[in-house]
Amino acid sequence: MRIIRAKNYEEMSRKAAAIIAAQVVSKPDCVLGLATGGTPVGTYKNLVEWYNNGDVDFSAVTSVNLDEYRSLPREHPESYWSFMHRNLFDHVNIDPARINLPDGNNMDAAAECARYDAVIEAVGGVDLQLLGIGHDGHIGFNEPSDAFDLGTHCVDLTEETIEANKRFFASRDEVPRQAYTMGTRTIMHARKVLMIVSGKDKAEIVKKAFFGPVTPQVPASILQMHKDFVLVADEDALSLI
Ligand code: F6R
């Protein structure tokens, strides 16, 4: 595990974007595992800027997103499909045929999860997986539990996650209660994992996940065992370690 310290959110975003850009420059046909949420917005902004400057070319990149709400229409502004298009895909030259997310509108959970695992396998696995972390230590929507989840699966969001995500919706009632998410095994099989964390409110979970025991009760803690895990965090997020 390597920790890269950034002064603030902006510097964290630039450093994370630089790592992703380096991946794309060194392997133009790489597979990027991408994340949504508040944290990666600045990272994507930098990538769009560097694409506009001619420094990064996404034409051969394949993307596989971590997760998607179940039952939220794809066109809903808070679907992860919409988020990714708004923040990154609509602004760079990625081939739409190479964009992959779980299909939250396929209500046959078993079929959708099997399809998504097959997609990830068919593209040869993930070269670089970008992650954020939830206050309870979730990665993707792998919530605290008694065992690490394996492949893509359907999850019931915890009360804490619903509470955290309500800021994106008009009301708490509108937050979907379920999601499809890549499993911990898929994340651990990524050849490189890059986590970005910002803010004092994440300091406690950063300490617990990366300086505490490895346990499925803190899903991100498994990353301590990944052979190429980079944590890019700002001073606030690192303030307790
Ligand atoms: C997003 C995802 C989640 C978020 C996490 C942190 O695709 O899978 O695990 O990374 O909930 O979210 P933010 O960045 O909003 O604090």
PDB file of C-alpha atoms and ligand atoms in Angstrom:
ATOM      1  CA  MET A   1       0.000   0.000   0.000  1.00  0.00           C
ATOM      2  CA  ARG A   2       1.307   3.430  -0.918  1.00  0.00           C
ATOM      3  CA  ILE A   3      -0.126   6.648   0.468  1.00  0.00           C
ATOM      4  CA  ILE A   4       0.173   9.842  -1.529  1.00  0.00           C
ATOM      5  CA  ARG A   5      -0.595  12.911   0.524  1.00  0.00           C
ATOM      6  CA  ALA A   6      -2.288  15.916  -1.074  1.00  0.00           C
ATOM      7  CA  LYS A   7      -2.843  19.349   0.460  1.00  0.00           C
ATOM      8  CA  ASN A   8      -6.518  19.529  -0.408  1.00  0.00           C
ATOM      9  CA  TYR A   9      -9.278  18.217  -2.682  1.00  0.00           C
ATOM     10  CA  GLU A  10      -7.905  20.004  -5.775  1.00  0.00           C
ATOM     11  CA  GLU A  11      -4.425  18.551  -5.347  1.00  0.00           C
ATOM     12  CA  MET A  12      -5.853  15.082  -4.626  1.00  0.00           C
ATOM     13  CA  SER A  13      -7.855  15.345  -7.861  1.00  0.00           C
ATOM     14  CA  ARG A  14      -4.822  16.387  -9.925  1.00  0.00           C
ATOM     15  CA  LYS A  15      -2.624  13.622  -8.526  1.00  0.00           C
ATOM     16  CA  ALA A  16      -5.291  10.966  -9.107  1.00  0.00           C
ATOM     17  CA  ALA A  17      -5.929  12.221 -12.646  1.00  0.00           C
ATOM     18  CA  ALA A  18      -2.173  12.093 -13.303  1.00  0.00           C
ATOM     19  CA  ILE A  19      -2.080   8.412 -12.283  1.00  0.00           C
ATOM     20  CA  ILE A  20      -5.047   7.609 -14.551  1.00  0.00           C
ATOM     21  CA  ALA A  21      -3.566   9.625 -17.425  1.00  0.00           C
ATOM     22  CA  ALA A  22      -0.251   7.780 -17.019  1.00  0.00           C
ATOM     23  CA  GLN A  23      -2.155   4.493 -17.275  1.00  0.00           C
ATOM     24  CA  VAL A  24      -3.885   5.586 -20.495  1.00  0.00           C
ATOM     25  CA  VAL A  25      -0.687   6.985 -22.018  1.00  0.00           C
ATOM     26  CA  SER A  26       1.319   3.855 -21.236  1.00  0.00           C
ATOM     27  CA  LYS A  27      -1.438   1.438 -22.341  1.00  0.00           C
ATOM     28  CA  PRO A  28      -3.885   3.236 -24.671  1.00  0.00           C
ATOM     29  CA  ASP A  29      -6.215   0.212 -24.885  1.00  0.00           C
ATOM     30  CA  CYS A  30      -6.417  -0.245 -21.117  1.00  0.00           C
ATOM     31  CA  VAL A  31      -9.505  -1.129 -19.087  1.00  0.00           C
ATOM     32  CA  LEU A  32     -10.419   1.552 -16.550  1.00  0.00           C
ATOM     33  CA  GLY A  33     -12.686   0.650 -13.653  1.00  0.00           C
ATOM     34  CA  LEU A  34     -14.501   3.876 -12.794  1.00  0.00           C
ATOM     35  CA  ALA A  35     -16.390   5.211  -9.790  1.00  0.00           C
ATOM     36  CA  THR A  36     -19.098   7.788  -9.157  1.00  0.00           C
ATOM     37  CA  GLY A  37     -19.933   9.901  -6.085  1.00  0.00           C
ATOM     38  CA  GLY A  38     -18.700  13.313  -5.017  1.00  0.00           C
ATOM     39  CA  THR A  39     -15.007  12.457  -4.710  1.00  0.00           C
ATOM     40  CA  PRO A  40     -14.072  11.683  -8.358  1.00  0.00           C
ATOM     41  CA  VAL A  41     -15.726  14.766  -9.894  1.00  0.00           C
ATOM     42  CA  GLY A  42     -12.493  16.815  -9.703  1.00  0.00           C
ATOM     43  CA  THR A  43     -10.417  13.927 -11.046  1.00  0.00           C
ATOM     44  CA  TYR A  44     -12.679  13.643 -14.101  1.00  0.00           C
ATOM     45  CA  LYS A  45     -12.535  17.422 -14.594  1.00  0.00           C
ATOM     46  CA  ASN A  46      -8.746  17.253 -14.866  1.00  0.00           C
ATOM     47  CA  LEU A  47      -8.909  14.339 -17.307  1.00  0.00           C
ATOM     48  CA  VAL A  48     -11.349  16.279 -19.520  1.00  0.00           C
ATOM     49  CA  GLU A  49      -9.019  19.298 -19.442  1.00  0.00           C
ATOM     50  CA  TRP A  50      -5.980  17.196 -20.381  1.00  0.00           C
ATOM     51  CA  TYR A  51      -7.988  15.503 -23.142  1.00  0.00           C
ATOM     52  CA  ASN A  52      -8.859  18.959 -24.506  1.00  0.00           C
ATOM     53  CA  ASN A  53      -5.160  19.877 -24.415  1.00  0.00           C
ATOM     54  CA  GLY A  54      -4.367  16.779 -26.471  1.00  0.00           C
ATOM     55  CA  ASP A  55      -2.500  15.058 -23.649  1.00  0.00           C
ATOM     56  CA  VAL A  56      -4.779  12.029 -23.104  1.00  0.00           C
ATOM     57  CA  ASP A  57      -6.538   9.991 -25.789  1.00  0.00           C
ATOM     58  CA  PHE A  58      -9.451   7.794 -24.708  1.00  0.00           C
ATOM     59  CA  SER A  59     -10.245   6.377 -28.165  1.00  0.00           C
ATOM     60  CA  ALA A  60      -9.021   2.862 -27.352  1.00  0.00           C
ATOM     61  CA  VAL A  61      -9.975   2.814 -23.649  1.00  0.00           C
ATOM     62  CA  THR A  62     -12.621   0.429 -22.293  1.00  0.00           C
ATOM     63  CA  SER A  63     -14.486   1.422 -19.134  1.00  0.00           C
ATOM     64  CA  VAL A  64     -16.311  -0.742 -16.625  1.00  0.00           C
ATOM     65  CA  ASN A  65     -18.105   1.085 -13.846  1.00  0.00           C
ATOM     66  CA  LEU A  66     -18.249  -0.236 -10.330  1.00  0.00           C
ATOM     67  CA  ASP A  67     -21.953  -0.049  -9.741  1.00  0.00           C
ATOM     68  CA  GLU A  68     -25.413   1.222 -10.663  1.00  0.00           C
ATOM     69  CA  TYR A  69     -28.643   1.792  -8.756  1.00  0.00           C
ATOM     70  CA  ARG A  70     -31.238  -0.905  -9.387  1.00  0.00           C
ATOM     71  CA  SER A  71     -34.572   0.230 -10.839  1.00  0.00           C
ATOM     72  CA  LEU A  72     -33.611   3.877 -11.389  1.00  0.00           C
ATOM     73  CA  PRO A  73     -34.276   4.764 -15.066  1.00  0.00           C
ATOM     74  CA  ARG A  74     -30.975   5.105 -16.959  1.00  0.00           C
ATOM     75  CA  GLU A  75     -31.943   8.653 -18.023  1.00  0.00           C
ATOM     76  CA  HIS A  76     -32.528   9.775 -14.413  1.00  0.00           C
ATOM     77  CA  PRO A  77     -29.953  12.499 -13.644  1.00  0.00           C
ATOM     78  CA  GLU A  78     -28.702  10.551 -10.622  1.00  0.00           C
ATOM     79  CA  SER A  79     -28.236   7.207 -12.366  1.00  0.00           C
ATOM     80  CA  TYR A  80     -24.545   6.356 -12.536  1.00  0.00           C
ATOM     81  CA  TRP A  81     -24.904   6.101 -16.307  1.00  0.00           C
ATOM     82  CA  SER A  82     -25.976   9.785 -16.374  1.00  0.00           C
ATOM     83  CA  PHE A  83     -23.287  10.777 -13.858  1.00  0.00           C
ATOM     84  CA  MET A  84     -20.517   9.223 -15.955  1.00  0.00           C
ATOM     85  CA  HIS A  85     -21.731  10.831 -19.168  1.00  0.00           C
ATOM     86  CA  ARG A  86     -22.150  14.242 -17.533  1.00  0.00           C
ATOM     87  CA  ASN A  87     -18.771  14.210 -15.804  1.00  0.00           C
ATOM     88  CA  LEU A  88     -16.543  12.356 -18.261  1.00  0.00           C
ATOM     89  CA  PHE A  89     -17.837  10.362 -21.223  1.00  0.00           C
ATOM     90  CA  ASP A  90     -19.653  13.231 -23.003  1.00  0.00           C
ATOM     91  CA  HIS A  91     -16.463  15.308 -22.952  1.00  0.00           C
ATOM     92  CA  VAL A  92     -13.791  12.867 -24.176  1.00  0.00           C
ATOM     93  CA  ASN A  93     -13.374  10.606 -27.205  1.00  0.00           C
ATOM     94  CA  ILE A  94     -14.195   7.298 -25.532  1.00  0.00           C
ATOM     95  CA  ASP A  95     -15.982   4.893 -27.913  1.00  0.00           C
ATOM     96  CA  PRO A  96     -19.594   4.473 -26.640  1.00  0.00           C
ATOM     97  CA  ALA A  97     -19.365   0.783 -27.565  1.00  0.00           C
ATOM     98  CA  ARG A  98     -16.577   0.385 -24.998  1.00  0.00           C
ATOM     99  CA  ILE A  99     -18.539   1.934 -22.097  1.00  0.00           C
ATOM    100  CA  ASN A 100     -19.885  -0.629 -19.625  1.00  0.00           C
ATOM    101  CA  LEU A 101     -22.056  -0.234 -16.525  1.00  0.00           C
ATOM    102  CA  PRO A 102     -24.365  -2.672 -14.797  1.00  0.00           C
ATOM    103  CA  ASP A 103     -27.865  -2.300 -16.273  1.00  0.00           C
ATOM    104  CA  GLY A 104     -29.978  -1.114 -13.354  1.00  0.00           C
ATOM    105  CA  ASN A 105     -33.110  -1.559 -15.437  1.00  0.00           C
ATOM    106  CA  ASN A 106     -32.634  -5.286 -15.859  1.00  0.00           C
ATOM    107  CA  MET A 107     -34.754  -6.472 -12.928  1.00  0.00           C
ATOM    108  CA  ASP A 108     -33.501 -10.046 -13.301  1.00  0.00           C
ATOM    109  CA  ALA A 109     -30.675  -9.654 -10.793  1.00  0.00           C
ATOM    110  CA  ALA A 110     -29.051 -13.050 -11.333  1.00  0.00           C
ATOM    111  CA  ALA A 111     -28.976 -12.590 -15.110  1.00  0.00           C
ATOM    112  CA  GLU A 112     -27.652  -9.030 -14.912  1.00  0.00           C
ATOM    113  CA  CYS A 113     -24.898  -9.886 -12.436  1.00  0.00           C
ATOM    114  CA  ALA A 114     -23.789 -12.866 -14.546  1.00  0.00           C
ATOM    115  CA  ARG A 115     -23.831 -10.680 -17.684  1.00  0.00           C
ATOM    116  CA  TYR A 116     -21.684  -8.017 -16.038  1.00  0.00           C
ATOM    117  CA  ASP A 117     -19.125 -10.526 -14.730  1.00  0.00           C
ATOM    118  CA  ALA A 118     -18.917 -11.970 -18.247  1.00  0.00           C
ATOM    119  CA  VAL A 119     -18.301  -8.461 -19.657  1.00  0.00           C
ATOM    120  CA  ILE A 120     -15.446  -7.855 -17.213  1.00  0.00           C
ATOM    121  CA  GLU A 121     -13.920 -11.222 -18.072  1.00  0.00           C
ATOM    122  CA  ALA A 122     -14.332 -10.659 -21.820  1.00  0.00           C
ATOM    123  CA  VAL A 123     -12.420  -7.364 -21.693  1.00  0.00           C
ATOM    124  CA  GLY A 124      -9.570  -9.084 -19.859  1.00  0.00           C
ATOM    125  CA  GLY A 125     -10.150  -7.708 -16.361  1.00  0.00           C
ATOM    126  CA  VAL A 126      -9.455  -4.245 -15.015  1.00  0.00           C
ATOM    127  CA  ASP A 127      -6.074  -2.528 -15.416  1.00  0.00           C
ATOM    128  CA  LEU A 128      -6.776   0.348 -13.046  1.00  0.00           C
ATOM    129  CA  GLN A 129      -9.719   0.520 -10.668  1.00  0.00           C
ATOM    130  CA  LEU A 130     -10.640   3.930  -9.247  1.00  0.00           C
ATOM    131  CA  LEU A 131     -12.436   3.836  -5.886  1.00  0.00           C
ATOM    132  CA  GLY A 132     -13.915   6.139  -3.286  1.00  0.00           C
ATOM    133  CA  ILE A 133     -14.777   4.978   0.230  1.00  0.00           C
ATOM    134  CA  GLY A 134     -18.034   5.190   2.161  1.00  0.00           C
ATOM    135  CA  HIS A 135     -18.163   6.289   5.809  1.00  0.00           C
ATOM    136  CA  ASP A 136     -18.825   2.658   6.772  1.00  0.00           C
ATOM    137  CA  GLY A 137     -15.873   1.428   4.696  1.00  0.00           C
ATOM    138  CA  HIS A 138     -17.862   0.337   1.647  1.00  0.00           C
ATOM    139  CA  ILE A 139     -16.177   0.105  -1.750  1.00  0.00           C
ATOM    140  CA  GLY A 140     -18.488   0.051  -4.725  1.00  0.00           C
ATOM    141  CA  PHE A 141     -21.658  -0.903  -2.880  1.00  0.00           C
ATOM    142  CA  ASN A 142     -19.917  -3.725  -0.980  1.00  0.00           C
ATOM    143  CA  GLU A 143     -21.334  -2.927   2.431  1.00  0.00           C
ATOM    144  CA  PRO A 144     -20.064  -4.248   5.802  1.00  0.00           C
ATOM    145  CA  SER A 145     -21.008  -7.902   6.182  1.00  0.00           C
ATOM    146  CA  ASP A 146     -19.843 -11.238   7.560  1.00  0.00           C
ATOM    147  CA  ALA A 147     -17.971 -12.269   4.433  1.00  0.00           C
ATOM    148  CA  PHE A 148     -16.331 -10.547   1.471  1.00  0.00           C
ATOM    149  CA  ASP A 149     -18.555 -10.661  -1.602  1.00  0.00           C
ATOM    150  CA  LEU A 150     -17.153 -12.186  -4.756  1.00  0.00           C
ATOM    151  CA  GLY A 151     -18.517 -11.233  -8.163  1.00  0.00           C
ATOM    152  CA  THR A 152     -21.190  -8.753  -9.214  1.00  0.00           C
ATOM    153  CA  HIS A 153     -24.235  -8.958  -6.968  1.00  0.00           C
ATOM    154  CA  CYS A 154     -27.385  -7.124  -5.962  1.00  0.00           C
ATOM    155  CA  VAL A 155     -27.217  -5.322  -2.603  1.00  0.00           C
ATOM    156  CA  ASP A 156     -29.654  -3.671  -0.225  1.00  0.00           C
ATOM    157  CA  LEU A 157     -28.163  -0.290   0.611  1.00  0.00           C
ATOM    158  CA  THR A 158     -27.564   0.320   4.309  1.00  0.00           C
ATOM    159  CA  GLU A 159     -29.364   3.124   6.138  1.00  0.00           C
ATOM    160  CA  GLU A 160     -26.012   4.939   6.394  1.00  0.00           C
ATOM    161  CA  THR A 161     -25.452   4.811   2.627  1.00  0.00           C
ATOM    162  CA  ILE A 162     -29.025   5.917   1.882  1.00  0.00           C
ATOM    163  CA  GLU A 163     -28.482   8.798   4.293  1.00  0.00           C
ATOM    164  CA  ALA A 164     -25.139   9.733   2.659  1.00  0.00           C
ATOM    165  CA  ASN A 165     -26.564   9.581  -0.875  1.00  0.00           C
ATOM    166  CA  LYS A 166     -29.758  11.529  -0.227  1.00  0.00           C
ATOM    167  CA  ARG A 167     -27.830  14.763  -0.920  1.00  0.00           C
ATOM    168  CA  PHE A 168     -28.041  13.860  -4.634  1.00  0.00           C
ATOM    169  CA  PHE A 169     -31.844  13.394  -4.623  1.00  0.00           C
ATOM    170  CA  ALA A 170     -34.829  15.663  -3.961  1.00  0.00           C
ATOM    171  CA  SER A 171     -35.673  13.630  -0.847  1.00  0.00           C
ATOM    172  CA  ARG A 172     -34.523  10.557   1.091  1.00  0.00           C
ATOM    173  CA  ASP A 173     -37.518   8.611  -0.225  1.00  0.00           C
ATOM    174  CA  GLU A 174     -36.233   8.983  -3.773  1.00  0.00           C
ATOM    175  CA  VAL A 175     -32.911   7.238  -3.050  1.00  0.00           C
ATOM    176  CA  PRO A 176     -33.065   3.744  -4.594  1.00  0.00           C
ATOM    177  CA  ARG A 177     -32.856   0.967  -1.999  1.00  0.00           C
ATOM    178  CA  GLN A 178     -30.869  -1.494  -4.066  1.00  0.00           C
ATOM    179  CA  ALA A 179     -27.895  -1.508  -6.416  1.00  0.00           C
ATOM    180  CA  TYR A 180     -25.818  -3.833  -8.552  1.00  0.00           C
ATOM    181  CA  THR A 181     -22.144  -3.723  -7.666  1.00  0.00           C
ATOM    182  CA  MET A 182     -18.907  -5.354  -8.680  1.00  0.00           C
ATOM    183  CA  GLY A 183     -17.771  -7.712  -5.963  1.00  0.00           C
ATOM    184  CA  THR A 184     -14.686  -7.527  -3.788  1.00  0.00           C
ATOM    185  CA  ARG A 185     -12.998 -10.322  -5.731  1.00  0.00           C
ATOM    186  CA  THR A 186     -13.323  -8.368  -8.996  1.00  0.00           C
ATOM    187  CA  ILE A 187     -11.907  -5.252  -7.325  1.00  0.00           C
ATOM    188  CA  MET A 188      -9.019  -7.243  -5.833  1.00  0.00           C
ATOM    189  CA  HIS A 189      -8.264  -8.737  -9.277  1.00  0.00           C
ATOM    190  CA  ALA A 190      -7.731  -5.274 -10.772  1.00  0.00           C
ATOM    191  CA  ARG A 191      -4.053  -4.934 -11.633  1.00  0.00           C
ATOM    192  CA  LYS A 192      -3.871  -1.544  -9.931  1.00  0.00           C
ATOM    193  CA  VAL A 193      -6.272   0.021  -7.427  1.00  0.00           C
ATOM    194  CA  LEU A 194      -6.384   3.780  -6.896  1.00  0.00           C
ATOM    195  CA  MET A 195      -8.488   5.112  -4.041  1.00  0.00           C
ATOM    196  CA  ILE A 196      -9.197   8.810  -3.584  1.00  0.00           C
ATOM    197  CA  VAL A 197     -10.365  10.257  -0.276  1.00  0.00           C
ATOM    198  CA  SER A 198     -10.974  13.812   0.846  1.00  0.00           C
ATOM    199  CA  GLY A 199     -12.315  15.516   3.946  1.00  0.00           C
ATOM    200  CA  LYS A 200     -12.265  15.294   7.739  1.00  0.00           C
ATOM    201  CA  ASP A 201     -15.457  13.214   7.743  1.00  0.00           C
ATOM    202  CA  LYS A 202     -13.480  10.366   6.113  1.00  0.00           C
ATOM    203  CA  ALA A 203     -10.508  10.483   8.527  1.00  0.00           C
ATOM    204  CA  GLU A 204     -11.978   7.933  10.949  1.00  0.00           C
ATOM    205  CA  ILE A 205     -12.755   5.355   8.265  1.00  0.00           C
ATOM    206  CA  VAL A 206      -9.342   5.819   6.594  1.00  0.00           C
ATOM    207  CA  LYS A 207      -7.674   5.002   9.909  1.00  0.00           C
ATOM    208  CA  LYS A 208      -9.937   2.004  10.497  1.00  0.00           C
ATOM    209  CA  ALA A 209      -9.660   0.598   6.974  1.00  0.00           C
ATOM    210  CA  PHE A 210      -5.930   0.917   6.434  1.00  0.00           C
ATOM    211  CA  PHE A 211      -4.475   0.851   9.949  1.00  0.00           C
ATOM    212  CA  GLY A 212      -6.886  -1.637  11.511  1.00  0.00           C
ATOM    213  CA  PRO A 213      -7.597  -5.329  11.020  1.00  0.00           C
ATOM    214  CA  VAL A 214      -8.638  -6.729   7.635  1.00  0.00           C
ATOM    215  CA  THR A 215     -12.299  -7.649   8.056  1.00  0.00           C
ATOM    216  CA  PRO A 216     -15.447  -7.805   5.898  1.00  0.00           C
ATOM    217  CA  GLN A 217     -17.014  -5.511   8.522  1.00  0.00           C
ATOM    218  CA  VAL A 218     -14.794  -2.823   6.923  1.00  0.00           C
ATOM    219  CA  PRO A 219     -14.835  -3.885   3.255  1.00  0.00           C
ATOM    220  CA  ALA A 220     -12.061  -1.481   2.132  1.00  0.00           C
ATOM    221  CA  SER A 221      -9.643  -3.066   4.621  1.00  0.00           C
ATOM    222  CA  ILE A 222      -9.046  -5.933   2.159  1.00  0.00           C
ATOM    223  CA  LEU A 223      -7.124  -3.452  -0.002  1.00  0.00           C
ATOM    224  CA  GLN A 224      -4.264  -3.660   2.513  1.00  0.00           C
ATOM    225  CA  MET A 225      -3.565  -7.009   0.849  1.00  0.00           C
ATOM    226  CA  HIS A 226      -3.592  -5.757  -2.760  1.00  0.00           C
ATOM    227  CA  LYS A 227      -0.163  -5.806  -4.389  1.00  0.00           C
ATOM    228  CA  ASP A 228      -0.551  -2.423  -6.121  1.00  0.00           C
ATOM    229  CA  PHE A 229      -2.850  -0.264  -4.036  1.00  0.00           C
ATOM    230  CA  VAL A 230      -2.375   3.523  -4.034  1.00  0.00           C
ATOM    231  CA  LEU A 231      -4.299   5.780  -1.693  1.00  0.00           C
ATOM    232  CA  VAL A 232      -4.360   9.432  -2.712  1.00  0.00           C
ATOM    233  CA  ALA A 233      -5.819  11.403   0.178  1.00  0.00           C
ATOM    234  CA  ASP A 234      -5.849  14.973   1.350  1.00  0.00           C
ATOM    235  CA  GLU A 235      -4.534  16.182   4.688  1.00  0.00           C
ATOM    236  CA  ASP A 236      -8.003  16.248   6.256  1.00  0.00           C
ATOM    237  CA  ALA A 237      -8.645  12.608   5.355  1.00  0.00           C
ATOM    238  CA  LEU A 238      -5.208  11.630   6.710  1.00  0.00           C
ATOM    239  CA  SER A 239      -5.509  13.732   9.867  1.00  0.00           C
ATOM    240  CA  LEU A 240      -5.948  10.743  12.216  1.00  0.00           C
ATOM    241  CA  ILE A 241      -2.987   8.680  11.000  1.00  0.00           C
TER     242      ILE A 241
HETATM  243  C1  F6R B   1     -19.385   5.044  -6.308  1.00  0.00           C
HETATM  244  C2  F6R B   1     -19.209   4.077  -5.253  1.00  0.00           C
HETATM  245  C3  F6R B   1     -19.169   4.409  -3.800  1.00  0.00           C
HETATM  246  C4  F6R B   1     -18.509   5.747  -3.474  1.00  0.00           C
HETATM  247  C5  F6R B   1     -18.565   6.021  -1.973  1.00  0.00           C
HETATM  248  C6  F6R B   1     -17.984   7.381  -1.615  1.00  0.00           C
HETATM  249  O1  F6R B   1     -19.395   4.427  -7.585  1.00  0.00           O
HETATM  250  O2  F6R B   1     -19.137   2.960  -5.599  1.00  0.00           O
HETATM  251  O3  F6R B   1     -18.493   3.372  -3.136  1.00  0.00           O
HETATM  252  O4  F6R B   1     -17.182   5.739  -3.910  1.00  0.00           O
HETATM  253  O5  F6R B   1     -19.890   5.947  -1.526  1.00  0.00           O
HETATM  254  O6  F6R B   1     -18.805   8.370  -2.168  1.00  0.00           O
HETATM  255  P1  F6R B   1     -18.416   9.918  -2.135  1.00  0.00           P
HETATM  256  O7  F6R B   1     -17.257  10.075  -3.089  1.00  0.00           O
HETATM  257  O8  F6R B   1     -19.633  10.614  -2.640  1.00  0.00           O
HETATM  258  O9  F6R B   1     -18.050  10.240  -0.740  1.00  0.00           O
END
